[in-house]
Short mmCIF file of C-alpha atoms in Angstrom, two decimals:
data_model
loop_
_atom_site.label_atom_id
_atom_site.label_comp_id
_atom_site.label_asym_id
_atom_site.label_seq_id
_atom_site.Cartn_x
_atom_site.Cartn_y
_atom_site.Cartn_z
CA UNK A 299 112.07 106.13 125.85
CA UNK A 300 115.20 103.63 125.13
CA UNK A 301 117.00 101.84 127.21
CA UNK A 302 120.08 100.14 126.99
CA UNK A 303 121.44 97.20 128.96
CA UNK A 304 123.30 93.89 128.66
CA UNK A 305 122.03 89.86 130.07
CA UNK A 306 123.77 87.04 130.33
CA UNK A 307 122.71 83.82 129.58
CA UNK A 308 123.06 81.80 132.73
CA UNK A 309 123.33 78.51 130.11
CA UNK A 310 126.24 79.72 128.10
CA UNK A 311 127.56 82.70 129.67
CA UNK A 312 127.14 84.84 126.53
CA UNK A 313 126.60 88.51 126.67
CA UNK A 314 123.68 89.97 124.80
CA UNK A 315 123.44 93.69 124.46
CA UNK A 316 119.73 95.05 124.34
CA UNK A 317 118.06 98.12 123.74
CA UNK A 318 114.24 98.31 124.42
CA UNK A 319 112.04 100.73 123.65
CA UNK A 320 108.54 101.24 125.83
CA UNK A 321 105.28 100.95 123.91
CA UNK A 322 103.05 104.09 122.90
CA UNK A 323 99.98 101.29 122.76
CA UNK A 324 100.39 99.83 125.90
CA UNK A 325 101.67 99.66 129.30
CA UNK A 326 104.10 96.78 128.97
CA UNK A 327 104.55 93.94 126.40
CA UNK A 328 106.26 90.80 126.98
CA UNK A 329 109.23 90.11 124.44
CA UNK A 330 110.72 86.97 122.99
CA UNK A 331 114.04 86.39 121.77
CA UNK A 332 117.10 83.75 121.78
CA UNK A 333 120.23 83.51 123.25
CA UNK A 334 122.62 83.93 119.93
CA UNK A 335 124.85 80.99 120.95
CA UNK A 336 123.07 78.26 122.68
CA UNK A 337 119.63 79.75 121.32
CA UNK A 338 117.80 79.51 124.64
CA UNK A 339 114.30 81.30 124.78
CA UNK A 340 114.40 83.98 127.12
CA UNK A 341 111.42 86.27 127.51
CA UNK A 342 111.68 89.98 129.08
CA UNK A 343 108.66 91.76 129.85
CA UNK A 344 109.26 95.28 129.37
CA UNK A 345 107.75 98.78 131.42
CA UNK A 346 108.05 102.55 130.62
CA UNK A 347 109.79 102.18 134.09
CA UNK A 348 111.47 98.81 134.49
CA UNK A 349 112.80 95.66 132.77
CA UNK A 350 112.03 92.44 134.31
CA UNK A 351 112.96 89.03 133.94
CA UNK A 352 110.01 86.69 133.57
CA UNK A 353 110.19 84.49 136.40
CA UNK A 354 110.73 81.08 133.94
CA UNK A 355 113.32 82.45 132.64
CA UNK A 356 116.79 81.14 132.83
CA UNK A 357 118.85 84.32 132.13
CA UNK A 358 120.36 87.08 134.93
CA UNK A 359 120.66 90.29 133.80
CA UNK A 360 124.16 92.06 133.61
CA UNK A 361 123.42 95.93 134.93
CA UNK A 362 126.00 97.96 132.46
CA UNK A 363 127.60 97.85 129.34
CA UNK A 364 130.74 98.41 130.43
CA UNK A 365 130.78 94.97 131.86
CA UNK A 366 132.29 94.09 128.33
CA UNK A 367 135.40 94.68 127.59
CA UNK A 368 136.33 96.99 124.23
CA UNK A 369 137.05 94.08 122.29
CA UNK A 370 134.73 91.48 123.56
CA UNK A 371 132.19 90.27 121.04
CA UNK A 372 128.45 90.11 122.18
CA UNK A 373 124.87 89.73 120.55
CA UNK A 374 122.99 93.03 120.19
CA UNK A 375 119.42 93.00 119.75
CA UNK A 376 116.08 95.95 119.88
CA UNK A 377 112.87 95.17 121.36
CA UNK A 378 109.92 97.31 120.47
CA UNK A 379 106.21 95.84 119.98
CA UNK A 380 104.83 98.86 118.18
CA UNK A 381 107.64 98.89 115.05
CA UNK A 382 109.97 96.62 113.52
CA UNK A 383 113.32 95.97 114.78
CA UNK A 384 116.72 95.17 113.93
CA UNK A 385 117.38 91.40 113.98
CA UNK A 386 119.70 89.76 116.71
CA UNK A 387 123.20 89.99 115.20
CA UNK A 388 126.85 89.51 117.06
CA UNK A 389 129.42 92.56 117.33
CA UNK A 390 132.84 93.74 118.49
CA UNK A 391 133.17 97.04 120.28
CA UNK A 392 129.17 97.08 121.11
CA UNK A 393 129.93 100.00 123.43
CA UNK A 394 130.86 102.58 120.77
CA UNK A 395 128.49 101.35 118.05
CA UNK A 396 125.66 103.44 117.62
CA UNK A 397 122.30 102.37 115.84
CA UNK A 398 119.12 104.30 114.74
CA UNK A 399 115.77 103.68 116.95
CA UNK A 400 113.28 101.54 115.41
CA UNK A 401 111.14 104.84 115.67
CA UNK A 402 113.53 106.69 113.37
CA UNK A 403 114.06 104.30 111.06
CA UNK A 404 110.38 103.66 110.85
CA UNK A 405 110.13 107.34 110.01
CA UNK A 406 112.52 107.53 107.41
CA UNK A 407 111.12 104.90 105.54
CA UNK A 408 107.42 105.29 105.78
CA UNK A 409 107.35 109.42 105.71
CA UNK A 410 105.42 111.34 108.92
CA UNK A 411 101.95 111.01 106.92
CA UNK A 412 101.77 107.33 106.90
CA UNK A 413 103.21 107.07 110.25
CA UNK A 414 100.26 109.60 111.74
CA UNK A 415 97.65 107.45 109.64
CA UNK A 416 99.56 104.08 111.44
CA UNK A 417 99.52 105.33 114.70
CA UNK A 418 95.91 106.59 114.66
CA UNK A 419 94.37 103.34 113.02
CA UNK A 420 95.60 101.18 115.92
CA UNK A 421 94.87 103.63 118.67
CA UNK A 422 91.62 103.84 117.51
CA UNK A 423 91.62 99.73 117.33
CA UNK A 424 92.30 99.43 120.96
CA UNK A 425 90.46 102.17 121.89
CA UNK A 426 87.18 99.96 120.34
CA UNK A 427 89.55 96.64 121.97
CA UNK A 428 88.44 97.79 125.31
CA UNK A 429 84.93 97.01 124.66
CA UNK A 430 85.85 93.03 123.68
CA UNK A 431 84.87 91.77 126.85
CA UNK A 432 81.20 92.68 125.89
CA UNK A 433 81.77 91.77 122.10
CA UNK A 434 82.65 88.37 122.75
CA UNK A 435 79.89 87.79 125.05
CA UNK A 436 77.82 89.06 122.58
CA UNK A 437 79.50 86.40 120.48
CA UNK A 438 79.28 83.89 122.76
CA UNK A 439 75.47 84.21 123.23
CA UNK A 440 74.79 84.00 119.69
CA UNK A 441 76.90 80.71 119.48
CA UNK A 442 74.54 79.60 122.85
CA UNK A 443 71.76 80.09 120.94
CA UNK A 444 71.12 83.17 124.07
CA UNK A 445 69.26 85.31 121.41
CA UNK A 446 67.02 87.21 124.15
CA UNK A 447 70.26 88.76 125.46
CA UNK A 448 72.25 90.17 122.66
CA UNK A 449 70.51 93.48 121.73
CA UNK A 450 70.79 94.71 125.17
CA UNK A 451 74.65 94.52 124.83
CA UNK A 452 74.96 95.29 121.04
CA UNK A 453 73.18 98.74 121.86
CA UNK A 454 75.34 99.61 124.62
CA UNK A 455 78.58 99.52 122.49
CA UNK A 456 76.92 101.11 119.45
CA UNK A 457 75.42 104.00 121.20
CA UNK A 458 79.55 104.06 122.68
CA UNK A 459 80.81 103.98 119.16
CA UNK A 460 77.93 106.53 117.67
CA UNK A 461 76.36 104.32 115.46
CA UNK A 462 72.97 103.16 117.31
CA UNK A 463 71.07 106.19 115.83
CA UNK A 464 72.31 104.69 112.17
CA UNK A 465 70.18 101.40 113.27
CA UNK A 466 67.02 101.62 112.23
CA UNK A 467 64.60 99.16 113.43
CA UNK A 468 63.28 96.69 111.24
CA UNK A 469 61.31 94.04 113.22
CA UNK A 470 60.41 93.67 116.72
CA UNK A 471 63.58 93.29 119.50
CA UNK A 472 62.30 88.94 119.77
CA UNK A 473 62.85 88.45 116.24
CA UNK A 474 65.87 86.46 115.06
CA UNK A 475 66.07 89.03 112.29
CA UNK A 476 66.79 92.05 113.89
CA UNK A 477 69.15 90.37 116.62
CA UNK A 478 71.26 89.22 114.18
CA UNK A 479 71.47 92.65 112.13
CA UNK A 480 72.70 93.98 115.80
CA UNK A 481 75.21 91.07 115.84
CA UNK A 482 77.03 91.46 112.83
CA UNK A 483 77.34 95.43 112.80
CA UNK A 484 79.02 94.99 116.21
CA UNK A 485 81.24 92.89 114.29
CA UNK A 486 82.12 94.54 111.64
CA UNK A 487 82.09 98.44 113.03
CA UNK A 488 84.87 96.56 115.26
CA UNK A 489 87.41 94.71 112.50
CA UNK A 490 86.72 98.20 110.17
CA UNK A 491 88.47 100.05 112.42
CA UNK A 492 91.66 98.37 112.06
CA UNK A 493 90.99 97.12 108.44
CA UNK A 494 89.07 99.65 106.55
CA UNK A 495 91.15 100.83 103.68
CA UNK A 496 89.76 101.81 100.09
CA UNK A 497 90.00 97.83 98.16
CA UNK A 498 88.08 96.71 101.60
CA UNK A 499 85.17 99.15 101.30
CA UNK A 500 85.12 98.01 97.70
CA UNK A 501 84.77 94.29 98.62
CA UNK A 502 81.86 94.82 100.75
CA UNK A 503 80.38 96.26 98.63
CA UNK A 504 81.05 94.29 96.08
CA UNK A 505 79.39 91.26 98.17
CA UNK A 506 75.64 93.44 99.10
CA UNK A 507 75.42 93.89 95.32
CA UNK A 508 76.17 90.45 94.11
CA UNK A 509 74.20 88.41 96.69
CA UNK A 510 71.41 90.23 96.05
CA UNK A 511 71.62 89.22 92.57
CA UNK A 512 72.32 85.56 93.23
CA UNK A 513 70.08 84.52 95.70
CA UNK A 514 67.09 85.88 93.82
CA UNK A 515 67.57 83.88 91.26
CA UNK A 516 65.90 80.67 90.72
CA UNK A 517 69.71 78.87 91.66
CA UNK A 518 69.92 80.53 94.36
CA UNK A 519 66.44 80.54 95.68
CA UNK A 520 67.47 76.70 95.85
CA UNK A 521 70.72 77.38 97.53
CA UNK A 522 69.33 79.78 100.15
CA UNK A 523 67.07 76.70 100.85
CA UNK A 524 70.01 74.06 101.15
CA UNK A 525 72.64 76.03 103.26
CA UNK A 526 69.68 77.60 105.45
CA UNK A 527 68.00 73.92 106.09
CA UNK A 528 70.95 71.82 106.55
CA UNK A 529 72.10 74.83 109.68
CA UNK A 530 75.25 74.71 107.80
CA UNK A 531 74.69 78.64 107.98
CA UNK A 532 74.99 78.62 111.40
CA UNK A 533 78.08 76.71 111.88
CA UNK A 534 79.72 78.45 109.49
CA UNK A 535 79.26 81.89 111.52
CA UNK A 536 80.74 80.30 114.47
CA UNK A 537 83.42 79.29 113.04
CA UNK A 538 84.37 82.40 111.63
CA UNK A 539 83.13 83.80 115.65
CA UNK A 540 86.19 81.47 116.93
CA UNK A 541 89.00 83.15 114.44
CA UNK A 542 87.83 86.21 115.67
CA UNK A 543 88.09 85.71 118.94
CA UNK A 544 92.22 84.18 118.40
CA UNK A 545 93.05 87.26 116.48
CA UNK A 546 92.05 89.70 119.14
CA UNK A 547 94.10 87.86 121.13
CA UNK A 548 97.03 87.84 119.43
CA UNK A 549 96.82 91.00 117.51
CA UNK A 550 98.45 93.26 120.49
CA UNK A 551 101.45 90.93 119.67
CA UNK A 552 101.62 91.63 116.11
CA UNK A 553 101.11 95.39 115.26
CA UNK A 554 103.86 96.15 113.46
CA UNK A 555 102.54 94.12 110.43
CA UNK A 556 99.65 96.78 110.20
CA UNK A 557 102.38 99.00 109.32
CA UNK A 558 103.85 96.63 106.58
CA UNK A 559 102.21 98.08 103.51
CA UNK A 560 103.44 101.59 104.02
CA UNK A 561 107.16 100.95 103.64
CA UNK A 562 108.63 100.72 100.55
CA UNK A 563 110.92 98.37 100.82
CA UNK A 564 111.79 96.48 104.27
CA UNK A 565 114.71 94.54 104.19
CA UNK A 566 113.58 91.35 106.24
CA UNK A 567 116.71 90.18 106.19
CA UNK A 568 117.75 92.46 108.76
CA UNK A 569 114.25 93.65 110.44
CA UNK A 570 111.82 91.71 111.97
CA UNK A 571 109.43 91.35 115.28
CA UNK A 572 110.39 90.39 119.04
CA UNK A 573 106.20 90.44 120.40
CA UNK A 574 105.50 87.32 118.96
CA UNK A 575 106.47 83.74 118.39
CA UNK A 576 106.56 81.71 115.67
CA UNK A 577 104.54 79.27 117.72
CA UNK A 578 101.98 81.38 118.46
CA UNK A 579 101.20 82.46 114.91
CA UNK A 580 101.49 78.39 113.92
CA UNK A 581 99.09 77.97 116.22
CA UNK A 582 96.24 80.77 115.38
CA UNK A 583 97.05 79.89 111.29
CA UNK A 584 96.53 76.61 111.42
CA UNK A 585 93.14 76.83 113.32
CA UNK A 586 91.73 79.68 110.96
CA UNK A 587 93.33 77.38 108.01
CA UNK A 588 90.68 74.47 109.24
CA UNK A 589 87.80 76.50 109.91
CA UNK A 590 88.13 78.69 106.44
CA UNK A 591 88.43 75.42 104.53
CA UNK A 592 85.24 74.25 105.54
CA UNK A 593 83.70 77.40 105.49
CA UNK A 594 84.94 78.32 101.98
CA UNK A 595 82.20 75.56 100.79
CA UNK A 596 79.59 78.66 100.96
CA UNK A 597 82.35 80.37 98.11
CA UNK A 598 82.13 77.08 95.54
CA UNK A 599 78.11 77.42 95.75
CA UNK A 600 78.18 80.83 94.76
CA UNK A 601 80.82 80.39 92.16
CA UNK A 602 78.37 77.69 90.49
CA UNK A 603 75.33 80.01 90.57
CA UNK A 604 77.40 82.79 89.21
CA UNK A 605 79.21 80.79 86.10
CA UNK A 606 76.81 77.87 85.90
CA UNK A 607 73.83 78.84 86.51
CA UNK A 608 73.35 76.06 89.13
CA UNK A 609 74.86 75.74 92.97
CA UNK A 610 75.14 71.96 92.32
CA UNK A 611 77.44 71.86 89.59
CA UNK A 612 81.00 71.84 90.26
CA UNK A 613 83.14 73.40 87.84
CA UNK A 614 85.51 69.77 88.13
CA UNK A 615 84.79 67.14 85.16
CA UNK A 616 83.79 65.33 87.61
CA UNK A 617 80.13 63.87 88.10
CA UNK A 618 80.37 64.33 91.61
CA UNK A 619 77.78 67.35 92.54
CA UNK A 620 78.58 70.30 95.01
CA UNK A 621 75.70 68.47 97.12
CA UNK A 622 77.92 65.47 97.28
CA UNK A 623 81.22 67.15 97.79
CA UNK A 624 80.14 69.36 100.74
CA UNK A 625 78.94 66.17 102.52
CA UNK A 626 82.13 64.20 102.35
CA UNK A 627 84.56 64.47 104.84
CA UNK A 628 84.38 68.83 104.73
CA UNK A 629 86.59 68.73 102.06
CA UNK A 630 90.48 69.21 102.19
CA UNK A 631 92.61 72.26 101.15
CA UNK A 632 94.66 71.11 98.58
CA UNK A 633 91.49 69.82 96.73
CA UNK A 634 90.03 73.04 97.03
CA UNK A 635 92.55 75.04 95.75
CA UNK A 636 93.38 72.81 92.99
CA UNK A 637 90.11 72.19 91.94
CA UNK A 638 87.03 74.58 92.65
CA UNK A 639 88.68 77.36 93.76
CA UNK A 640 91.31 80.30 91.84
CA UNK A 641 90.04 82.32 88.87
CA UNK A 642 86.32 82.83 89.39
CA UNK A 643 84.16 85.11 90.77
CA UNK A 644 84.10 85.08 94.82
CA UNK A 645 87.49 83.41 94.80
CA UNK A 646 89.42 86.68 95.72
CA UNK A 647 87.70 86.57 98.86
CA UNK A 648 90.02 83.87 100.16
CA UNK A 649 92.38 82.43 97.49
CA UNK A 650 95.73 84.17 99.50
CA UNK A 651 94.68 82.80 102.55
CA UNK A 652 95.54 79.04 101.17
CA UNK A 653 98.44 77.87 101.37
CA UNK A 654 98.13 73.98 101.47
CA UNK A 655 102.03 72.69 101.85
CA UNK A 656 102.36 75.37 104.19
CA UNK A 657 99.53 74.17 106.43
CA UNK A 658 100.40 70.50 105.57
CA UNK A 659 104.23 71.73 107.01
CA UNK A 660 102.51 73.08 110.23
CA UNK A 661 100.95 70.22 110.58
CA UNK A 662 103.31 67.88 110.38
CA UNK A 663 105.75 69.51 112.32
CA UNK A 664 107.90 69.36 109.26
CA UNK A 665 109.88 72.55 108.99
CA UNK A 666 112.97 74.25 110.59
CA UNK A 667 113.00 77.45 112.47
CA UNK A 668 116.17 79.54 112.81
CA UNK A 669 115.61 81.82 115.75
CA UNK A 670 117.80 84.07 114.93
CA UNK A 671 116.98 84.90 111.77
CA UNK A 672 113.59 84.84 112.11
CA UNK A 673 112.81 82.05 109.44
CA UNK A 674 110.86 79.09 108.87
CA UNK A 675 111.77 76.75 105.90
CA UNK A 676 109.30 73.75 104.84
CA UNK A 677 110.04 71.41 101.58
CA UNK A 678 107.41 72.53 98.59
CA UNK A 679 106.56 69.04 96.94
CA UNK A 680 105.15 71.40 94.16
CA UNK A 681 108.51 73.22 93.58
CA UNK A 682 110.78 70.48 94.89
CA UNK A 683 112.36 73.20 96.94
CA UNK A 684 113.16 73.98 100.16
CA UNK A 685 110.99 77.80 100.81
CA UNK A 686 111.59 79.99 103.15
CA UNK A 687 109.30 82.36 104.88
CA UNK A 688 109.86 85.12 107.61
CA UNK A 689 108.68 85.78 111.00
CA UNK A 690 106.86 89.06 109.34
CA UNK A 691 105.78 86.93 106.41
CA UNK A 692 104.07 84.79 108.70
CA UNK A 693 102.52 87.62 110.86
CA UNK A 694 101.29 89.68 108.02
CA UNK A 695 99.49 86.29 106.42
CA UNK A 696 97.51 86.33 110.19
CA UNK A 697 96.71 89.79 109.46
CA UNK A 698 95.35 89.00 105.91
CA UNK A 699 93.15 86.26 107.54
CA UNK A 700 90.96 88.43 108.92
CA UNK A 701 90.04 90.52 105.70
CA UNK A 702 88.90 86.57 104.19
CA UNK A 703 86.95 86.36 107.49
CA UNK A 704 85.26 89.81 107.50
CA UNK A 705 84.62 88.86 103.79
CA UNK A 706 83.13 85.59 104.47
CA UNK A 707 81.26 86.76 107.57
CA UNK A 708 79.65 89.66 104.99
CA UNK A 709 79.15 86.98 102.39
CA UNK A 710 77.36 84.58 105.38
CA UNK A 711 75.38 87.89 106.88
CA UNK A 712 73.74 88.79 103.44
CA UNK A 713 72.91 84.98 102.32
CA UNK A 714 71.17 84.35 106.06
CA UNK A 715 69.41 87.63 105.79
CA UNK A 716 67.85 87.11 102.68
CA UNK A 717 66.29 83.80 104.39
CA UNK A 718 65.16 85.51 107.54
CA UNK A 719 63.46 87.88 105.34
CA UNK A 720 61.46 85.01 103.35
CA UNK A 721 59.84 84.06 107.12
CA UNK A 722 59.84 87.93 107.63
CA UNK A 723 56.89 89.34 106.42
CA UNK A 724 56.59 92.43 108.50
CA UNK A 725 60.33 93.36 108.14
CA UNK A 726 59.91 93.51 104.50
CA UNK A 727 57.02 95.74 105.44
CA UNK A 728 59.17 97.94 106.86
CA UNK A 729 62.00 98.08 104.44
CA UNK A 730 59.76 99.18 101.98
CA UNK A 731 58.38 101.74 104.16
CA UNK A 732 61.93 103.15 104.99
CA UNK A 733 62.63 103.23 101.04
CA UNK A 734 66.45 101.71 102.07
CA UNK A 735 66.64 98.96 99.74
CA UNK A 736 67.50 96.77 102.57
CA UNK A 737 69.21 99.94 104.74
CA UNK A 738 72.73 99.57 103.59
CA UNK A 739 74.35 100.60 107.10
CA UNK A 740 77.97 99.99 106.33
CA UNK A 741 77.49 102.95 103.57
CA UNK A 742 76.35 104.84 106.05
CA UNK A 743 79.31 104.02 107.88
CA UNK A 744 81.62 104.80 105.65
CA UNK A 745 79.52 108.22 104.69
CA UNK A 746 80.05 108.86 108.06
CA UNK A 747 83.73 107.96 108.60
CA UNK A 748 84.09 110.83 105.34
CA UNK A 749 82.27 113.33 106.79
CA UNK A 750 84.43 113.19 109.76
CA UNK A 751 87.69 113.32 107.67
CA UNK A 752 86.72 116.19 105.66
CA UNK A 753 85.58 118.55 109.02
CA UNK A 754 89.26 117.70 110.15
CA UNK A 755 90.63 118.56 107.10
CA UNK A 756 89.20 121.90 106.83
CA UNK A 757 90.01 122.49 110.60
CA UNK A 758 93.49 122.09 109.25
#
């Protein structure tokens, strides 16, 4: 349902003409936008039966359209959380100007198939979303060092999601082993459901065959024994724990970016998002940008067992080891980037995500927003240029966060496994009994997730 009505900003007096379109996700959402004059925030929070004014806000809303004259020009502007929308722009004659719903024109451009396959992944997301409440606890224990706790929960939501029979026990329900087997499937049954796609089924995989390799070897018998005695194991996974927990907070206000890669070609000069603010995304980017920088370090290890033969040998000139490096001040991102990470093995897990001048610009505070447009522009020392990035831009590089951090989190589960198991007699024991080869459950997820698709198919 669309509705169409005009505000006025109570600063200015301008007239802004807005059509707003109820969610299919959700009950209400809460959009931002700016006055197109005096560029005032105002922030509506919208119903499938009423608009409201947010009780900060400085606007009062103007009941009809025809409160404008024929001639009189006025800012027109769509709200819609679940698609993209057209941009605030100013018009004459707003009354008899029509414009497409951002439904429509998401259907034109995307085709019904992709559409169905958009709409199903993220009603299936929140669908699992309503079970967070127990997920972060479940979290939040582990971080508390709370082991005793966490099966208890994990096999509630599993048996919900109808993958506790796929869990074969390993070890008994004490040991730190099997606790933290429950705590990362949680994990990672909950992010596949919103992004599982054919290249990220891949990856994983890609990461269960090579770490195996790796850490058996007599490098990475050593490494295992580094990261795993110095706990920097451990605060790595809560550090990845404490993106997770920002994204599922702000991904309700940013679903239209899951849609991104299905257009063809989306002008974002004229289309972009009213659910989110540029703030907000600042905010959760440059947090994950910290935490992934230091957790990265597990990346450069790997990289040195894989092309040197040795986790202590950085691929600088340098004489300084990786020993030496990790312990000085965590490391920054633009040495990273320039120096130890880009073209080898396990950098594609997390190259895209850096983006030092950018995160230097956040920082700093030294950039310019235009609220209207949707843009942020920072000065590249690099290029010696002023760049400019989108609203969307900036939402869909939150999005691609998470695929380093379900990457890295993989990467973290299989190294720290491979060290329980050293202490782990019994569970070996068992592994071998169960012929698994370490029970590969996220095949057996994805097995699963295929059998499923081709039963609907042939119903069709």
């Amino acid at each position: 349902m669309n509705t169409r009505y005009n505000l006025k900003c109570s600063v200015c007096n301008q007239l802004i003409s807005i059509r707003s379109q109820v969610s299919t996700f959700v009950d209400s959402y809460i959009a931002i936008i700016y006055c197109g004059n005096c560029k005032t925030e105002i922030k509506i929070k919208i119903t499938d039966v009423e608009v409201e004014l947010l009780s900060n806000s400085i606007y009062s809303p103007v009941k009809s359209l025809d409160d404008s004259s024929d001639d009189e020009e006025l800012f027109f502007i769509e709200l819609a959380p679940d698609f993209f929308t057209t941009k605030m722009k100013k018009y004459s004659n707003i009354k008899n100007t029509t414009f497409e719903t951002p439904f429509l024109n998401t259907i034109s451009d995307i085709k019904h198939k992709n559409y169905d396959e958009y709409m199903k992944k993220i009603m299936l997301f929140l669908v699992y979303q309503l079970d967070w409440p127990k997920i972060k606890t479940i979290n939040d224990l582990w971080v508390n060092k709370q082991y005793e706790y966490i099966q208890k929960y994990a096999e509630e939501i599993l048996d919900k999601w109808g993958f506790l029979k796929e869990m074969i026990k390993l070890g008994n329900e004490n040991e730190i082993f099997e606790i933290h087997r429950y705590l990362h499937y949680v994990q990672f049954y909950y992010f596949a459901k919103i992004l599982g796609n054919k290249m990220f089924y891949k990856n994983i995989e890609y990461i269960q065959e090579n770490i195996k390799k790796l850490i058996t070897t007599e490098s990475g018998i050593i490494f295992l024994d580094f990261f795993s005695s110095s706990n920097l194991l451990d605060n790595y996974e809560n550090k990845l724990i404490d993106i997770m927990n920002d994204f599922n907070a702000i991904f309700i206000k940013i679903i239209p970016v899951f849609s991104l890669d299905y257009f063809k070609d989306l002008n974002l000069e004229n289309y972009g998002m009213t659910s989110v603010s540029f703030y907000e995304l600042i905010s959760f980017y440059e947090k994950a940008y910290e935490n992934l920088i230091e957790v990265s370090m597990i990346l450069i290890g790997l990289n040195n067992i894989r092309h040197r033969n040795n986790y202590d040998e950085l691929r600088d000139t340098t004489k300084e080891t990786f020993t030496e490096f990790i312990e000085k001040d965590k490391g920054k991102g633009a040495i990273l980037k320039e120096k130890f990470l880009g073209d080898e093995e396990f950098d594609k897990f997390i190259i895209e995500t850096f983006d030092s001048e950018l995160r230097n610009a956040f920082a700093h505070r030294d950039y310019h927003i235009d609220w209207i447009e949707q843009s942020l522009t920072y000065y590249s020392k690099k290029s010696k240029t002023n760049i400019r990035i989108f609203l969307v831009d900036l939402a869909y590089m939150c999005m691609k966060i998470m695929y380093t951090v379900v990457y890295l989190n993989e990467i973290i589960y299989q190294v720290k496994r491979f060290w329980l198991l050293k202490s782990s007699p019994n569970i070996v024991k068992n592994i071998m009994n169960h012929k698994s080869k370490g029970l590969n459950d996220i095949q057996k997820f994805k097995n699963k997730q295929n059998i499923k698709n081709r039963k609907k198919k042939k119903r069709k």
